[in-house]
Coordinates of C-alpha atoms in Angstrom, one line a residue:
Chain Q
M6 CA 13.3 -16.3 18.1
K7 CA 14.9 -13.3 16.8
R8 CA 17.3 -15.8 14.9
L9 CA 14.3 -17.4 13.3
I10 CA 12.9 -14.1 12.0
A11 CA 16.4 -13.1 10.9
A12 CA 17.0 -16.1 8.9
T13 CA 13.7 -16.0 7.3
A14 CA 14.1 -12.5 6.5
L15 CA 17.3 -13.6 4.9
L16 CA 15.7 -16.2 3.0
S17 CA 13.2 -14.0 1.4
T18 CA 15.8 -11.7 0.5
T19 CA 18.0 -14.3 -1.0
V20 CA 14.8 -15.6 -2.9
A21 CA 14.1 -12.2 -4.3
G22 CA 17.9 -11.6 -5.0
L23 CA 17.8 -8.5 -3.5
A24 CA 19.1 -6.7 -0.4
F25 CA 16.9 -5.0 1.9
A26 CA 18.9 -5.4 5.0
Q27 CA 20.1 -2.0 5.2
Q28 CA 16.5 -0.2 5.7
K29 CA 16.5 2.3 8.8
P30 CA 14.1 0.9 11.6
E31 CA 12.0 4.0 11.2
D32 CA 11.7 3.4 7.3
E33 CA 10.5 -0.3 8.2
I34 CA 8.1 1.1 10.7
R35 CA 6.5 3.4 8.1
Y36 CA 6.6 1.0 5.6
R37 CA 4.6 -1.4 7.8
Q38 CA 2.2 1.2 8.8
S39 CA 1.6 2.2 5.1
V40 CA 0.9 -1.3 4.1
M41 CA -1.6 -1.6 6.8
N42 CA -3.2 1.8 6.2
V43 CA -3.6 0.8 2.4
I44 CA -5.1 -2.5 3.8
G45 CA -7.4 -0.7 6.0
R46 CA -9.0 1.4 3.2
A47 CA -9.4 -1.5 0.9
M48 CA -11.1 -3.6 3.9
A49 CA -13.5 -0.7 4.7
P50 CA -15.9 -1.1 1.8
M51 CA -15.7 -5.1 1.9
G52 CA -16.6 -4.6 5.7
A53 CA -19.5 -2.6 4.6
M54 CA -20.8 -5.0 2.2
A55 CA -20.3 -8.0 4.5
Q56 CA -22.2 -6.1 7.4
G57 CA -25.1 -5.4 4.8
K58 CA -24.4 -1.5 5.3
A59 CA -23.6 -1.5 1.4
P60 CA -25.0 -3.5 -1.5
F61 CA -22.8 -6.4 -2.5
N62 CA -20.5 -5.5 -5.4
A63 CA -18.6 -8.4 -7.1
A64 CA -16.2 -6.3 -8.8
V65 CA -15.3 -4.2 -5.8
A66 CA -15.1 -7.6 -3.4
Q67 CA -12.7 -9.2 -6.0
K68 CA -10.6 -6.2 -6.5
N69 CA -10.1 -5.1 -3.1
S70 CA -9.6 -8.8 -1.6
A71 CA -7.0 -9.4 -4.3
L72 CA -5.2 -6.1 -3.2
V73 CA -5.5 -7.1 0.4
E74 CA -4.2 -10.5 0.0
T75 CA -1.0 -9.2 -2.0
L76 CA -0.5 -6.5 0.6
L77 CA -0.8 -8.6 3.5
S78 CA 2.4 -10.6 2.2
L79 CA 4.5 -7.5 2.4
P80 CA 5.0 -6.2 5.9
W81 CA 6.2 -9.0 7.9
N82 CA 9.9 -8.7 7.1
S83 CA 9.8 -5.1 8.3
F84 CA 9.3 -6.7 11.8
G85 CA 12.8 -7.6 11.9
P86 CA 15.3 -7.4 14.7
G87 CA 16.0 -3.7 15.9
T88 CA 12.6 -2.4 14.3
D89 CA 10.8 -2.5 17.5
K90 CA 11.7 1.3 18.2
G91 CA 13.0 4.1 16.1
A92 CA 9.4 5.7 15.2
P93 CA 6.2 5.9 17.0
T94 CA 4.7 2.4 16.6
K95 CA 1.9 0.4 17.8
A96 CA 3.5 -2.8 17.7
A97 CA 3.6 -4.5 20.9
P98 CA 7.0 -5.8 22.3
K99 CA 5.7 -9.3 22.0
V100 CA 6.1 -9.0 18.6
W101 CA 9.9 -9.6 19.1
T102 CA 9.6 -11.4 22.5
E103 CA 7.1 -13.9 21.2
A104 CA 8.5 -13.9 17.4
A105 CA 7.2 -17.4 16.6
K106 CA 3.7 -16.7 17.8
F107 CA 3.7 -13.5 15.8
R108 CA 4.6 -15.1 12.9
E109 CA 2.1 -17.8 13.4
A110 CA -0.7 -15.3 13.7
A111 CA 0.5 -13.5 10.5
E112 CA 0.2 -16.6 8.6
N113 CA -3.2 -17.2 9.9
S114 CA -4.4 -13.7 8.8
Q115 CA -2.9 -14.3 5.4
K116 CA -4.5 -17.8 5.1
A117 CA -8.0 -15.9 6.0
V118 CA -7.3 -13.3 3.3
A119 CA -6.3 -15.8 0.8
N120 CA -9.6 -17.5 1.4
L121 CA -11.6 -14.3 1.1
A122 CA -9.8 -13.4 -2.3
A123 CA -10.7 -17.0 -3.4
A124 CA -14.3 -16.6 -2.3
A125 CA -14.7 -13.2 -3.8
K126 CA -13.4 -14.5 -7.3
T127 CA -16.6 -16.6 -7.4
G128 CA -18.7 -13.5 -7.5
D129 CA -21.1 -15.5 -4.9
E130 CA -22.3 -13.0 -2.2
G131 CA -22.9 -15.5 0.2
K132 CA -19.5 -17.2 -0.2
F133 CA -18.1 -13.6 0.2
K134 CA -19.9 -13.0 3.4
A135 CA -18.8 -16.3 4.9
A136 CA -15.2 -16.0 4.0
F137 CA -15.3 -12.3 5.5
A138 CA -16.7 -13.3 8.7
E139 CA -13.4 -15.4 9.3
V140 CA -11.1 -12.4 8.8
P141 CA -11.6 -10.7 11.9
K142 CA -10.9 -13.8 13.9
S143 CA -7.1 -13.8 12.6
C144 CA -6.7 -10.3 11.9
N145 CA -8.0 -8.7 14.9
G146 CA -8.5 -11.7 17.4
G147 CA -5.3 -13.4 16.4
C148 CA -2.9 -10.5 15.8
H149 CA -4.1 -7.0 16.5
D150 CA -5.3 -8.0 20.1
D151 CA -2.3 -9.6 21.1
F152 CA 0.4 -7.8 19.1
R153 CA -0.9 -4.1 18.5
L154 CA -1.2 -1.7 21.2
K155 CA -4.0 0.5 21.6
E156 CA -1.7 3.8 21.4
F157 CA 1.5 4.4 19.9
R158 CA 4.6 4.0 21.7
N159 CA 7.9 5.6 20.9
Chain H
M21 CA -11.1 22.5 -11.7
K22 CA -12.2 21.8 -8.2
R23 CA -15.6 20.8 -9.4
L24 CA -13.9 18.7 -12.0
I25 CA -12.0 16.8 -9.2
A26 CA -15.1 16.3 -7.1
A27 CA -17.4 15.2 -10.1
T28 CA -14.8 12.5 -10.9
A29 CA -14.3 11.4 -7.2
L30 CA -18.2 11.3 -7.1
L31 CA -18.2 9.2 -10.2
S32 CA -15.6 6.8 -8.8
T33 CA -17.7 6.4 -5.7
T34 CA -20.6 5.9 -7.4
V35 CA -19.2 3.3 -9.6
A36 CA -18.0 1.5 -6.6
G37 CA -21.2 1.6 -5.1
L38 CA -19.5 2.9 -1.9
A39 CA -19.3 6.3 -0.2
F40 CA -15.7 7.7 1.0
A41 CA -16.7 11.2 0.9
Q42 CA -16.7 11.4 4.7
Q43 CA -12.9 10.9 5.1
K44 CA -11.1 13.4 7.1
P45 CA -8.4 15.4 5.2
E46 CA -5.6 14.0 7.5
D47 CA -6.9 10.4 6.8
E48 CA -6.8 11.2 2.8
I49 CA -3.4 12.8 3.4
R50 CA -2.0 9.6 5.4
Y51 CA -3.6 7.3 2.9
R52 CA -2.1 8.8 -0.3
Q53 CA 1.3 9.1 1.7
S54 CA 0.9 5.4 2.5
V55 CA 0.1 4.4 -1.2
M56 CA 3.2 6.2 -2.3
N57 CA 5.5 4.7 0.5
V58 CA 4.4 1.0 -0.8
I59 CA 5.0 2.0 -4.3
G60 CA 8.3 3.4 -3.5
R61 CA 9.5 0.1 -1.5
A62 CA 8.1 -1.9 -4.8
M63 CA 9.9 0.4 -7.0
A64 CA 13.5 0.1 -5.4
P65 CA 14.4 -3.4 -6.4
M66 CA 13.1 -2.5 -10.0
G67 CA 15.2 0.5 -10.2
A68 CA 18.2 -1.5 -9.1
M69 CA 17.5 -4.2 -11.8
A70 CA 17.0 -1.4 -14.4
Q71 CA 20.4 0.2 -13.2
G72 CA 22.1 -3.2 -13.4
K73 CA 22.7 -2.8 -9.6
A74 CA 21.1 -6.1 -9.0
P75 CA 20.6 -9.2 -11.4
F76 CA 17.4 -9.0 -13.2
N77 CA 14.8 -11.4 -11.5
A78 CA 11.6 -11.8 -14.0
A79 CA 9.4 -12.9 -10.9
V80 CA 10.2 -9.9 -9.0
A81 CA 9.7 -7.4 -12.0
Q82 CA 6.5 -9.1 -12.7
K83 CA 5.2 -9.1 -9.2
N84 CA 6.3 -5.7 -8.3
S85 CA 5.2 -3.9 -11.2
A86 CA 1.9 -5.4 -11.0
L87 CA 1.7 -4.1 -7.6
V88 CA 2.6 -0.5 -8.5
E89 CA 0.2 -0.7 -11.4
T90 CA -2.7 -1.5 -9.1
L91 CA -1.5 0.7 -6.3
L92 CA -1.1 3.9 -8.6
S93 CA -4.8 3.7 -9.3
L94 CA -5.7 4.4 -5.8
P95 CA -4.4 7.7 -4.4
W96 CA -5.9 10.1 -6.8
N97 CA -9.4 10.7 -5.3
S98 CA -7.6 11.5 -2.0
F99 CA -6.4 14.6 -3.5
G100 CA -10.0 16.0 -3.4
P101 CA -11.1 19.4 -2.3
G102 CA -10.3 20.2 1.2
T103 CA -7.3 17.7 1.4
D104 CA -4.7 20.3 0.6
K105 CA -4.1 20.8 4.3
G106 CA -4.9 18.9 7.5
A107 CA -1.7 17.2 8.1
P108 CA 2.1 17.5 7.0
T109 CA 2.1 16.9 3.4
K110 CA 4.6 17.5 0.4
A111 CA 1.5 17.9 -2.0
A112 CA 2.2 21.3 -3.9
P113 CA -0.8 23.8 -4.0
K114 CA -0.6 23.3 -7.4
V115 CA -2.4 20.0 -7.2
W116 CA -5.5 22.0 -6.2
T117 CA -5.0 25.2 -8.1
E118 CA -3.9 23.3 -11.4
A119 CA -6.2 20.2 -10.9
A120 CA -6.7 19.3 -14.7
K121 CA -2.8 19.3 -15.1
F122 CA -2.3 17.3 -12.1
R123 CA -5.0 14.8 -13.2
E124 CA -3.3 14.5 -16.7
A125 CA 0.2 14.0 -14.9
A126 CA -1.3 11.3 -12.8
E127 CA -2.8 9.6 -15.7
N128 CA 0.5 9.6 -17.8
S129 CA 2.1 8.0 -14.8
Q130 CA -0.1 5.3 -14.7
K131 CA 0.3 4.7 -18.4
A132 CA 4.0 4.4 -17.8
V133 CA 3.4 1.9 -15.0
A134 CA 1.0 -0.1 -17.0
N135 CA 3.4 -0.5 -19.8
L136 CA 6.1 -1.5 -17.2
A137 CA 3.8 -4.3 -16.1
A138 CA 3.0 -5.5 -19.5
A139 CA 6.7 -5.5 -20.2
A140 CA 7.7 -7.4 -17.0
K141 CA 4.9 -10.0 -18.0
T142 CA 6.9 -11.0 -21.0
G143 CA 10.0 -11.9 -18.6
D144 CA 12.3 -9.9 -21.2
E145 CA 14.9 -8.3 -19.5
G146 CA 15.4 -5.7 -22.4
K147 CA 11.6 -5.1 -22.6
F148 CA 11.5 -4.5 -19.0
K149 CA 14.5 -2.1 -18.9
A150 CA 13.2 -0.2 -21.6
A151 CA 9.8 0.3 -20.3
F152 CA 11.4 1.1 -16.8
A153 CA 13.4 3.9 -18.3
E154 CA 10.1 5.8 -19.3
V155 CA 8.8 5.7 -15.8
P156 CA 10.8 8.4 -14.4
K157 CA 9.8 10.8 -17.1
S158 CA 6.2 10.7 -16.0
C159 CA 6.5 10.0 -12.3
N160 CA 9.3 12.1 -11.5
G161 CA 9.6 14.6 -14.2
G162 CA 5.9 14.9 -14.8
C163 CA 4.5 14.7 -11.4
H164 CA 7.1 15.0 -8.5
D165 CA 8.8 17.8 -9.9
D166 CA 5.7 19.8 -10.7
F167 CA 3.5 18.7 -8.0
R168 CA 5.5 17.6 -5.0
L169 CA 7.5 19.9 -2.6
K170 CA 10.9 19.0 -1.4
E171 CA 9.7 19.4 2.2
F172 CA 6.7 18.8 4.3
R173 CA 4.5 21.8 4.7
N174 CA 1.6 21.9 7.3

């Protein structure tokens, strides 16, 4: 499993033509947490709109969903071997012991968010809400529930 | 000055049709640090390319500069009144005591990054490098040197 992630990370690195392999574990942890933090802030107003707590704003839906789609492509290579510790993290050990499952969960969440961005682009409130309803299933249900701890561990 | 930032923040909030005014200072600090962290990671390969330490990759230049342009529009409302403390931060007190100057510096850095993204879109290495050379002047020289401390303060 670890070999799979390492190979995938190496592939991405090669494709980008750049070497990121020397990032320290604490930097990787901080980076992936930062990505998730920015995603969370972008999700909040979409959640409020989806739940009818804020009026639907097509521009915000489109802008924020596009940002989340872009950001959600970024953190996965920062869960590479050796990044399971080095700074406080909520990443469960299963991220590394069940790496293939984790990668699949990550891919599912990316698909849900890509669908959300596509729906938001139409400017249609109903399509946005329908697509948003699918996001928690893959992000929370598929990934956070299984691969994110409730509390930070060292 | 504080009133200016508050008014601007309020305006943005109104435009977005969403209320973010109740974020805790520590959440604002964490958010703006997260944005800057993700920006830093996206800048690194562009810096390497600009300095000739990595071969020019038009796709990476375009993708990363677009991401940085988007991200650099996000953190400013998180420097609002009351967010000068609440968690360790490198933001200098001048951010709040010289708020108009800070806002101008922030705007200049956004312009430099918008120019970079436009240059990267052309796919032309020379244009990318010329635009990249302007970025440190506004980001580091104009903003980090004046408004970011060397060490975290509480």
